[in-house]
PDB file of C-alpha atoms in Angstrom:
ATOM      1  CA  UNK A   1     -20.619 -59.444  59.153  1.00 58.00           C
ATOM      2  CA  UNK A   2     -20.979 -56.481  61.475  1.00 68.00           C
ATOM      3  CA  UNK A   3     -23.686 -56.316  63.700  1.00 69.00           C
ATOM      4  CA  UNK A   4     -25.872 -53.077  63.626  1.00 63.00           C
ATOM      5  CA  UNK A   5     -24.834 -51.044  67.176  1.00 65.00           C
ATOM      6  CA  UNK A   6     -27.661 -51.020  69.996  1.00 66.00           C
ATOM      7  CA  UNK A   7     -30.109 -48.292  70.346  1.00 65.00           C
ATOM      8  CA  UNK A   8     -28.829 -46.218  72.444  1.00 67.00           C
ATOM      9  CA  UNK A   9     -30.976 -45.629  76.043  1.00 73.00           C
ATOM     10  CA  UNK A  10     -33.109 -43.114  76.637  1.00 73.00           C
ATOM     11  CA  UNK A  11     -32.021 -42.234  79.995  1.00 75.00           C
ATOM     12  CA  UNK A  12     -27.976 -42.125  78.204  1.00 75.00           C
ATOM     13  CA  UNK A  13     -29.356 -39.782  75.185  1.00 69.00           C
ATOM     14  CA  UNK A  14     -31.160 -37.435  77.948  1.00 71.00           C
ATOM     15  CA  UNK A  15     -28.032 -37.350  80.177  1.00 71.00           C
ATOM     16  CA  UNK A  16     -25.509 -36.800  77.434  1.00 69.00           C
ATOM     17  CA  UNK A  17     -27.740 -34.168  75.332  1.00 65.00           C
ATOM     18  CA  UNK A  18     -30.264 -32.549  77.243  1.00 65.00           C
ATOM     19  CA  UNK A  19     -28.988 -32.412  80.738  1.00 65.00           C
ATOM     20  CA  UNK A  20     -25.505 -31.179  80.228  1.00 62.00           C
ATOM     21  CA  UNK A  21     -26.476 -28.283  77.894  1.00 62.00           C
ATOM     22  CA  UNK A  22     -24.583 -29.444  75.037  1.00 58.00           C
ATOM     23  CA  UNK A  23     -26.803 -28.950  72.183  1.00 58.00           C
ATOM     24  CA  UNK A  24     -29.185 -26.304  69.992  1.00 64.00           C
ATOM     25  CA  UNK A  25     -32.606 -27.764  72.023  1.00 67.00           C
ATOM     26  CA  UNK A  26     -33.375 -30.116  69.358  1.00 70.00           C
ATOM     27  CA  UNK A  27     -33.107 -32.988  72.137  1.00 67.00           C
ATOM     28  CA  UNK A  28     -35.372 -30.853  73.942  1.00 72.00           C
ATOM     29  CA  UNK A  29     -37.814 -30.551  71.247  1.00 77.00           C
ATOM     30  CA  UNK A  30     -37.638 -34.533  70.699  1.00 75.00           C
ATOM     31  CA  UNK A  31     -38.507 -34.868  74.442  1.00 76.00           C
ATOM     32  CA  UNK A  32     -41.219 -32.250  74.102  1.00 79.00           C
ATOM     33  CA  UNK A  33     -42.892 -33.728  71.197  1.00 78.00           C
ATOM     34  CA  UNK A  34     -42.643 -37.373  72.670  1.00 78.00           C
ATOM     35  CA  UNK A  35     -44.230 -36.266  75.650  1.00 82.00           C
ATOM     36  CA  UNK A  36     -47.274 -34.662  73.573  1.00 81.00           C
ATOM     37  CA  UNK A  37     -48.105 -38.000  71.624  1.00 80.00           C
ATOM     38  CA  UNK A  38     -47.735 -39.907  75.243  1.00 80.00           C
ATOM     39  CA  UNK A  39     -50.210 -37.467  76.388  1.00 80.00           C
ATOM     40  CA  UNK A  40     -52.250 -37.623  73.864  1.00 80.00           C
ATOM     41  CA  UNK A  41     -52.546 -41.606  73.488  1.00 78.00           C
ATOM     42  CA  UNK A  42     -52.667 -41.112  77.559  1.00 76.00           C
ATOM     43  CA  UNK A  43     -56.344 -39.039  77.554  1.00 73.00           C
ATOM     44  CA  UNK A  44     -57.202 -41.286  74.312  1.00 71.00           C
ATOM     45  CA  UNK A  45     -56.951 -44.310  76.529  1.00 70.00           C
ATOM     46  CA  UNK A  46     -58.796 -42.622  79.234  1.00 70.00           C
ATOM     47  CA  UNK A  47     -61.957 -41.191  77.423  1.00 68.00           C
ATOM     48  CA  UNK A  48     -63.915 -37.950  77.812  1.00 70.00           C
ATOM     49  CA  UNK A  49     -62.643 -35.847  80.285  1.00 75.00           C
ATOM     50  CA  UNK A  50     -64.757 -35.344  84.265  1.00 75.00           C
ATOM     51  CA  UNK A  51     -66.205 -32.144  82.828  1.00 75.00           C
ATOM     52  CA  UNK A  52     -67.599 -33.644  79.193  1.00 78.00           C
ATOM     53  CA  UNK A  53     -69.083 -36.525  81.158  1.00 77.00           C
ATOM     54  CA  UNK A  54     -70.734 -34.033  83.557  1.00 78.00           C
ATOM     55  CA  UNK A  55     -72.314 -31.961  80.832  1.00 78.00           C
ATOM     56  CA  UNK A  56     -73.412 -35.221  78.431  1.00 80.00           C
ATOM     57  CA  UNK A  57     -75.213 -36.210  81.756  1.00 81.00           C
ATOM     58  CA  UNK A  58     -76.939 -32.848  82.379  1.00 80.00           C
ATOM     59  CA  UNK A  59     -78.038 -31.746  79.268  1.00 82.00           C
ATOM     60  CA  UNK A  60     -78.802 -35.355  77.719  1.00 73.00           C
TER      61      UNK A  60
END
């Protein structure tokens, strides 16, 4: 039985697609849109932001 091959690395997929130019910018996109969500789970993690705590503790 074959095994299933390896998931390939991030840092291998960025180097062979994204950094050498060699496709349409859909590698890009996938890096854009994986950066978003990390962002977003990133400020999720963190709470309310310096200014929405400031103004909750103003106007209370």
């Amino acid at each position: 039985m074959r095994r299933p091959p390896k998931p390939e690395s991030f840092d291998r997929f960025y180097m062979s697609k994204v950094a050498l130019g060699e496709n349409c910018g859909c590698a890009e996109r996938v890096i854009d849109h994986r950066d978003i969500e990390r962002a977003k789970r990133d400020a999720a993690l963190r709470g309310p932001g310096l200014l929405t705590r400031l103004w909750r503790r103003l106007f209370r």
